[in-house]
């Protein structure tokens, strides 16, 4: 690939795909790849009020050419996209192309439309391609999801607008399922190439400067595409919960809570991710998940600040979420040294229903409480964190 000449428009690649499909992993691979010889400006868009992905971009990326927008790029912050592109163009000598990573809940249409209906932007930039990443484990459920009347299925729109689809996480399903997925994708977008991959490993030369976007194809399936007055409505059952809090997390408590949360609420969790400070660990703990699939590890990224100043960030995106409950549960995972109950206290433990018991140990195997139930077997149960959802005073 050759570098852009100053007199030509700047190529833009849009990375889209539903929550948790692997867009940020792909972006990191592109930015870390030395073969394409290009330098990029990056526009990061996250649905939540607090961003996470921009905190884990490679340290080699020039911070001057990273723009971060919180909110949905396809509606509430679309004007911000135009302003961000104009600001970046003032530093045009610093990069050869722009990559926009949309939130997983974005309909690509208004983003793509920006490069055709805004005269200034169309003179500065050219839309090179829309790359859609899909999660082989989740995509069929996302495509089939029924939405309220008038609400678009974002996963469907993302596939329809794709100039190339990356069928990611192919290791999580068998060949028969992959064939079924490809057939469904072709129904929505018959002409788009589909590239199978794992961990978003795709050569940048298949994604950059491919000049794949064709306005005619879009107008064929959406004749009103260039109408700026089109209504765009999200599913109001879907929301994001963000939290930023100083402190250090008890890893066992966090694991216990996350495990139970996924078991009870996994069907409603579209995406969750965060960067955490684990008590006694100098590296950042980075976690992410989609539905009931959770992944969290101590990274190689060190904090480089005192333990007392470290800050935890997490975002949950899903349907019918209880915001305050999620925040309170997370805060209860922080190491404080103070628990509400002591050994010997009579409590009620939630085992599906609240049952009388007695606290017999604190911080047992990372759990806040070990409780002996008052039954014939003196059954022992655990409360992973110190909140009323799991253990409460007797009434």
Coordinates of C-alpha atoms in Angstrom, one line a residue:
X1 CA 0.0 0.0 0.0
X2 CA 1.2 3.5 -0.8
X3 CA 1.0 6.5 1.3
X4 CA -1.6 9.2 0.5
X5 CA -0.5 12.2 -1.5
X6 CA -1.3 15.5 0.1
X7 CA -3.5 16.6 -2.8
X8 CA -5.9 13.6 -2.5
X9 CA -8.7 13.0 -0.1
X10 CA -8.0 11.1 3.2
X11 CA -9.3 7.6 3.1
X12 CA -11.6 6.6 6.0
X13 CA -12.3 3.0 7.2
X14 CA -15.3 2.4 9.4
X15 CA -15.1 -0.5 11.8
X16 CA -18.6 -1.6 12.9
X17 CA -20.2 -4.7 14.4
X18 CA -22.3 -5.6 17.4
X19 CA -21.1 -5.3 21.0
X20 CA -18.3 -7.8 21.7
X21 CA -17.7 -8.9 18.2
X22 CA -14.0 -8.0 18.3
X23 CA -13.7 -4.5 16.8
X24 CA -11.2 -3.1 19.3
X25 CA -9.1 -6.2 19.0
X26 CA -9.0 -5.7 15.2
X27 CA -8.2 -2.0 15.6
X28 CA -5.3 -2.8 17.9
X29 CA -4.0 -5.3 15.4
X30 CA -4.1 -2.7 12.6
X31 CA -2.3 -0.1 14.8
X32 CA 0.4 -2.5 15.9
X33 CA 1.0 -3.9 12.4
X34 CA 4.2 -2.6 10.8
X35 CA 3.6 -4.0 7.3
X36 CA 1.1 -1.3 6.0
X37 CA 3.5 1.6 6.5
X38 CA 0.6 3.9 7.4
X39 CA -0.2 6.2 10.3
X40 CA -3.8 6.6 11.4
X41 CA -6.0 9.0 13.1
X42 CA -8.5 7.1 15.3
X43 CA -12.0 8.1 16.3
X44 CA -13.2 5.9 19.1
X45 CA -16.9 5.9 19.9
X46 CA -18.4 4.2 23.0
X47 CA -22.0 3.9 24.1
X48 CA -21.4 4.5 27.8
X49 CA -20.6 7.7 29.5
X50 CA -17.2 6.4 30.5
X51 CA -14.8 5.1 27.8
X52 CA -12.7 2.0 28.3
X53 CA -11.3 1.1 24.8
X54 CA -9.3 4.2 24.5
X55 CA -7.4 3.3 27.7
X56 CA -6.1 0.1 26.1
X57 CA -5.0 1.3 22.7
X58 CA -1.3 0.7 22.0
X59 CA 1.0 3.2 23.7
X60 CA 2.8 3.7 20.4
X61 CA -0.3 5.5 19.0
X62 CA 0.1 9.3 18.9
X63 CA -2.4 10.7 21.4
X64 CA -2.8 13.9 19.4
X65 CA -4.7 12.0 16.7
X66 CA -7.1 10.1 18.9
X67 CA -10.6 11.4 19.2
X68 CA -13.0 9.8 21.8
X69 CA -16.7 10.3 21.7
X70 CA -19.1 8.9 24.3
X71 CA -22.7 8.4 23.3
X72 CA -24.1 6.8 20.1
X73 CA -22.2 8.1 17.0
X74 CA -25.2 7.5 14.8
X75 CA -27.5 9.9 16.6
X76 CA -26.7 11.9 19.8
X77 CA -23.1 12.7 18.8
X78 CA -23.2 12.7 15.1
X79 CA -22.5 16.5 15.0
X80 CA -19.4 15.7 17.2
X81 CA -18.2 13.3 14.4
X82 CA -18.3 16.2 11.9
X83 CA -16.4 18.5 14.3
X84 CA -13.8 15.7 15.1
X85 CA -13.1 15.1 11.4
X86 CA -12.6 18.9 10.9
X87 CA -10.3 19.1 13.8
X88 CA -8.3 16.1 12.6
X89 CA -7.9 17.6 9.1
X90 CA -6.0 20.5 10.6
X91 CA -3.3 17.9 11.6
X92 CA -3.5 16.2 8.2
X93 CA 0.3 16.0 8.0
X94 CA 0.4 13.6 10.9
X95 CA -1.5 10.7 9.3
X96 CA -2.4 8.8 6.1
X97 CA -5.9 7.6 6.9
X98 CA -8.7 7.7 9.5
X99 CA -10.2 4.7 11.3
X100 CA -13.6 5.1 13.0
X101 CA -14.6 2.5 15.4
X102 CA -18.3 2.8 16.2
X103 CA -20.2 1.6 19.3
X104 CA -21.7 -1.8 18.9
X105 CA -25.1 -0.3 19.1
X106 CA -24.6 2.1 16.1
X107 CA -26.5 1.9 12.9
X108 CA -23.8 2.6 10.3
X109 CA -26.1 4.6 8.0
X110 CA -25.8 8.0 9.6
X111 CA -22.1 7.6 10.0
X112 CA -21.7 6.7 6.3
X113 CA -24.1 9.4 5.3
X114 CA -21.8 12.0 6.8
X115 CA -19.3 11.6 4.1
X116 CA -21.9 12.3 1.4
X117 CA -24.3 14.9 2.7
X118 CA -21.8 17.2 4.5
X119 CA -20.1 19.2 1.7
X120 CA -17.0 20.1 3.7
X121 CA -16.4 16.6 4.9
X122 CA -16.8 15.1 1.4
X123 CA -14.2 17.5 0.1
X124 CA -11.7 16.4 2.8
X125 CA -12.3 12.7 3.1
X126 CA -13.3 9.6 1.0
X127 CA -15.1 6.6 2.5
X128 CA -12.8 3.7 1.7
X129 CA -14.8 0.8 3.2
X130 CA -17.2 -0.3 6.0
X131 CA -15.8 -3.4 7.8
X132 CA -18.3 -5.3 9.9
X133 CA -17.1 -7.8 12.5
X134 CA -19.5 -10.4 13.6
X135 CA -19.3 -12.8 16.5
X136 CA -19.9 -16.4 15.3
X137 CA -21.2 -17.4 18.7
X138 CA -23.8 -14.7 19.0
X139 CA -24.6 -13.3 15.6
X140 CA -27.6 -15.5 14.7
X141 CA -29.3 -14.6 18.0
X142 CA -28.6 -10.9 17.4
X143 CA -30.0 -11.0 13.8
X144 CA -33.1 -12.8 14.9
X145 CA -33.8 -10.6 17.9
X146 CA -37.3 -9.0 17.8
X147 CA -37.3 -5.3 18.4
X148 CA -40.2 -3.0 19.4
X149 CA -42.1 -1.4 16.5
X150 CA -40.1 1.3 14.7
X151 CA -36.8 0.2 16.3
X152 CA -34.1 -1.0 13.9
X153 CA -32.1 -4.1 14.5
X154 CA -28.5 -2.7 14.6
X155 CA -26.9 -6.0 13.9
X156 CA -28.9 -6.4 10.7
X157 CA -28.0 -2.8 9.6
X158 CA -24.3 -3.4 10.3
X159 CA -24.3 -6.5 8.0
X160 CA -26.3 -4.7 5.3
X161 CA -23.8 -1.8 5.1
X162 CA -20.7 -4.0 5.2
X163 CA -18.2 -3.9 2.3
X164 CA -16.5 -6.8 4.0
X165 CA -17.7 -9.0 6.9
X166 CA -15.2 -10.6 9.3
X167 CA -16.7 -13.7 10.7
X168 CA -14.8 -13.7 14.0
X169 CA -14.5 -16.3 16.8
X170 CA -14.9 -19.2 14.4
X171 CA -13.3 -21.5 17.0
X172 CA -16.4 -21.2 19.2
X173 CA -18.8 -23.0 16.8
X174 CA -18.6 -26.0 14.5
X175 CA -18.5 -26.0 10.6
X176 CA -22.2 -26.6 10.3
X177 CA -23.0 -23.5 12.3
X178 CA -20.5 -21.4 10.3
X179 CA -22.1 -22.5 7.0
X180 CA -25.5 -21.5 8.5
X181 CA -24.2 -18.1 9.6
X182 CA -22.7 -17.4 6.2
X183 CA -26.0 -18.3 4.5
X184 CA -27.9 -15.8 6.8
X185 CA -25.3 -13.1 6.1
X186 CA -25.6 -13.6 2.4
X187 CA -29.4 -13.2 2.6
X188 CA -28.8 -9.7 4.0
X189 CA -25.8 -8.8 1.9
X190 CA -25.4 -11.1 -1.1
X191 CA -22.3 -9.4 -2.6
X192 CA -20.1 -8.8 0.4
X193 CA -17.0 -11.0 0.9
X194 CA -17.0 -13.0 4.2
X195 CA -13.6 -13.6 5.8
X196 CA -13.4 -16.2 8.6
X197 CA -11.0 -15.4 11.5
X198 CA -10.2 -16.0 15.1
X199 CA -9.2 -13.2 17.5
X200 CA -9.7 -10.8 14.6
X201 CA -6.5 -11.9 12.9
X202 CA -6.8 -10.5 9.4
X203 CA -4.1 -9.0 7.3
X204 CA -4.4 -5.2 7.1
X205 CA -3.9 -5.3 3.3
X206 CA -7.4 -7.0 3.1
X207 CA -9.0 -4.0 5.0
X208 CA -7.1 -0.8 4.1
X209 CA -7.1 1.2 0.9
X210 CA -9.4 -1.4 -0.8
X211 CA -11.8 1.2 -2.2
X212 CA -14.7 -1.1 -1.6
X213 CA -17.5 1.3 -0.7
X214 CA -20.1 1.8 -3.4
X215 CA -22.9 4.3 -2.9
X216 CA -25.0 2.7 -5.6
X217 CA -25.2 -0.6 -3.7
X218 CA -26.4 1.2 -0.6
X219 CA -29.0 3.2 -2.5
X220 CA -30.3 -0.1 -4.0
X221 CA -31.3 -1.5 -0.6
X222 CA -32.0 1.9 1.1
X223 CA -33.2 4.4 -1.5
X224 CA -33.8 7.1 1.2
X225 CA -30.2 6.8 2.5
X226 CA -29.2 10.3 1.6
X227 CA -32.3 11.8 3.3
X228 CA -30.9 13.6 6.4
X229 CA -34.4 13.6 8.0
X230 CA -34.7 9.9 8.4
X231 CA -35.7 8.9 11.9
X232 CA -33.4 6.7 13.9
X233 CA -34.7 5.0 17.0
X234 CA -32.8 2.8 19.5
X235 CA -34.4 0.2 21.7
X236 CA -35.0 2.1 25.0
X237 CA -34.8 -1.2 27.0
X238 CA -31.0 -1.1 26.2
X239 CA -28.8 1.1 28.4
X240 CA -25.3 1.3 29.7
X241 CA -24.1 1.4 33.3
X242 CA -20.7 3.1 33.8
X243 CA -18.7 3.4 37.0
X244 CA -15.3 5.1 37.7
X245 CA -14.1 4.7 41.3
X246 CA -10.8 4.8 43.2
X247 CA -9.8 1.8 45.2
X248 CA -8.5 -1.7 44.9
X249 CA -10.6 -4.8 44.1
X250 CA -10.6 -8.1 45.9
X251 CA -10.2 -10.5 42.9
X252 CA -11.9 -13.4 44.5
X253 CA -14.9 -11.3 45.4
X254 CA -15.1 -9.9 41.9
X255 CA -14.9 -13.4 40.4
X256 CA -17.6 -14.7 42.7
X257 CA -19.9 -11.8 41.9
X258 CA -19.3 -11.8 38.1
X259 CA -19.9 -15.6 38.0
X260 CA -23.2 -15.3 39.7
X261 CA -24.1 -12.2 37.6
X262 CA -23.5 -14.0 34.4
X263 CA -25.5 -17.1 35.5
X264 CA -28.5 -14.9 36.5
X265 CA -28.4 -12.1 34.0
X266 CA -26.2 -13.4 31.1
X267 CA -29.1 -13.3 28.6
X268 CA -29.5 -9.6 29.2
X269 CA -25.8 -8.6 29.1
X270 CA -24.8 -7.6 25.6
X271 CA -21.4 -6.4 26.5
X272 CA -19.3 -5.6 29.6
X273 CA -15.7 -4.5 30.0
X274 CA -13.4 -2.7 32.3
X275 CA -10.0 -2.0 33.7
X276 CA -9.5 -2.8 37.4
X277 CA -6.9 -2.3 40.1
X278 CA -6.4 -5.6 41.9
X279 CA -5.2 -5.4 45.5
X280 CA -1.5 -6.3 45.6
X281 CA -1.0 -6.5 41.8
X282 CA 1.0 -3.9 40.0
X283 CA -0.5 -4.7 36.5
X284 CA -4.0 -3.7 35.3
X285 CA -6.7 -6.3 35.3
X286 CA -8.6 -6.1 32.0
X287 CA -11.9 -7.9 31.6
X288 CA -14.5 -8.2 28.9
X289 CA -17.4 -10.3 28.1
X290 CA -20.4 -11.0 25.8
X291 CA -23.4 -12.7 27.3
X292 CA -22.3 -15.6 29.3
X293 CA -18.7 -15.7 27.9
X294 CA -16.3 -13.9 30.2
X295 CA -12.6 -13.3 29.9
X296 CA -10.4 -11.5 32.4
X297 CA -6.7 -11.4 32.9
X298 CA -3.8 -9.6 34.5
X299 CA -2.4 -7.6 31.6
X300 CA 1.2 -6.5 31.0
X301 CA 0.2 -2.9 31.4
X302 CA 1.5 -1.5 34.7
X303 CA -0.2 1.2 36.7
X304 CA 2.8 3.4 37.3
X305 CA 0.9 5.3 40.0
X306 CA 0.6 4.6 43.8
X307 CA -2.0 2.0 44.8
X308 CA -4.0 4.6 46.6
X309 CA -4.5 6.6 43.4
X310 CA -5.5 3.8 41.1
X311 CA -9.0 4.0 39.5
X312 CA -11.3 1.3 38.4
X313 CA -13.5 1.7 35.3
X314 CA -16.2 -0.6 34.1
X315 CA -19.1 -0.5 31.6
X316 CA -22.1 -2.8 31.3
X317 CA -24.3 -2.6 28.3
X318 CA -27.5 -4.7 28.1
X319 CA -31.3 -4.9 28.4
X320 CA -33.3 -4.1 31.4
X321 CA -30.3 -3.4 33.6
X322 CA -30.6 -2.3 37.3
X323 CA -28.0 0.5 37.3
X324 CA -27.8 1.2 41.0
X325 CA -27.6 -2.5 41.9
X326 CA -24.7 -3.1 39.5
X327 CA -22.8 -0.1 40.8
X328 CA -23.4 -1.1 44.5
X329 CA -22.3 -4.7 43.8
X330 CA -19.1 -3.5 42.2
X331 CA -18.3 -1.1 45.0
X332 CA -18.8 -4.0 47.4
X333 CA -15.9 -5.8 45.7
X334 CA -13.5 -3.1 46.8
X335 CA -11.1 -3.9 49.6
X336 CA -12.2 -1.9 52.7
X337 CA -11.5 -4.3 55.6
X338 CA -15.0 -3.6 56.9
X339 CA -17.8 -6.1 56.7
X340 CA -21.3 -5.6 58.1
X341 CA -21.4 -8.9 60.0
X342 CA -19.0 -10.7 62.3
X343 CA -18.5 -14.4 63.0
X344 CA -21.4 -15.7 65.1
X345 CA -24.0 -13.2 63.8
X346 CA -27.3 -14.6 62.8
X347 CA -28.2 -13.7 59.2
X348 CA -30.3 -14.8 56.3
X349 CA -28.6 -16.2 53.2
X350 CA -30.1 -16.1 49.7
X351 CA -30.2 -19.6 48.3
X352 CA -33.0 -18.9 45.9
X353 CA -35.0 -17.8 48.9
X354 CA -33.7 -16.3 52.1
X355 CA -32.9 -18.9 54.7
X356 CA -31.8 -18.4 58.3
X357 CA -28.2 -19.1 59.0
X358 CA -25.1 -18.1 61.0
X359 CA -21.8 -16.5 59.9
X360 CA -19.0 -19.0 60.6
X361 CA -16.1 -17.4 58.7
X362 CA -15.1 -14.1 57.0
X363 CA -13.1 -13.9 53.8
X364 CA -13.2 -17.6 53.3
X365 CA -11.6 -18.5 49.9
X366 CA -12.2 -14.9 48.8
X367 CA -15.9 -14.9 49.7
X368 CA -17.1 -12.2 52.1
X369 CA -19.0 -14.7 54.3
X370 CA -19.3 -18.4 54.9
X371 CA -22.7 -19.1 56.4
X372 CA -24.0 -22.3 58.1
X373 CA -27.7 -22.8 57.4
X374 CA -30.0 -23.8 60.1
X375 CA -31.0 -27.1 58.6
X376 CA -30.5 -30.7 59.6
X377 CA -27.3 -31.0 57.5
X378 CA -25.9 -27.6 58.7
X379 CA -25.3 -26.8 55.0
X380 CA -22.5 -24.3 54.3
X381 CA -23.1 -21.6 51.7
X382 CA -21.1 -18.6 50.6
X383 CA -21.9 -14.9 50.1
X384 CA -19.4 -13.6 47.5
X385 CA -19.9 -10.0 48.4
X386 CA -21.4 -8.0 51.3
X387 CA -24.7 -6.8 49.9
X388 CA -28.3 -7.6 50.9
X389 CA -28.9 -9.4 47.6
X390 CA -26.8 -12.3 49.0
X391 CA -26.9 -11.9 52.8
X392 CA -29.0 -9.7 55.1
X393 CA -29.7 -9.3 58.8
X394 CA -32.5 -11.4 60.1
X395 CA -35.9 -9.8 60.1

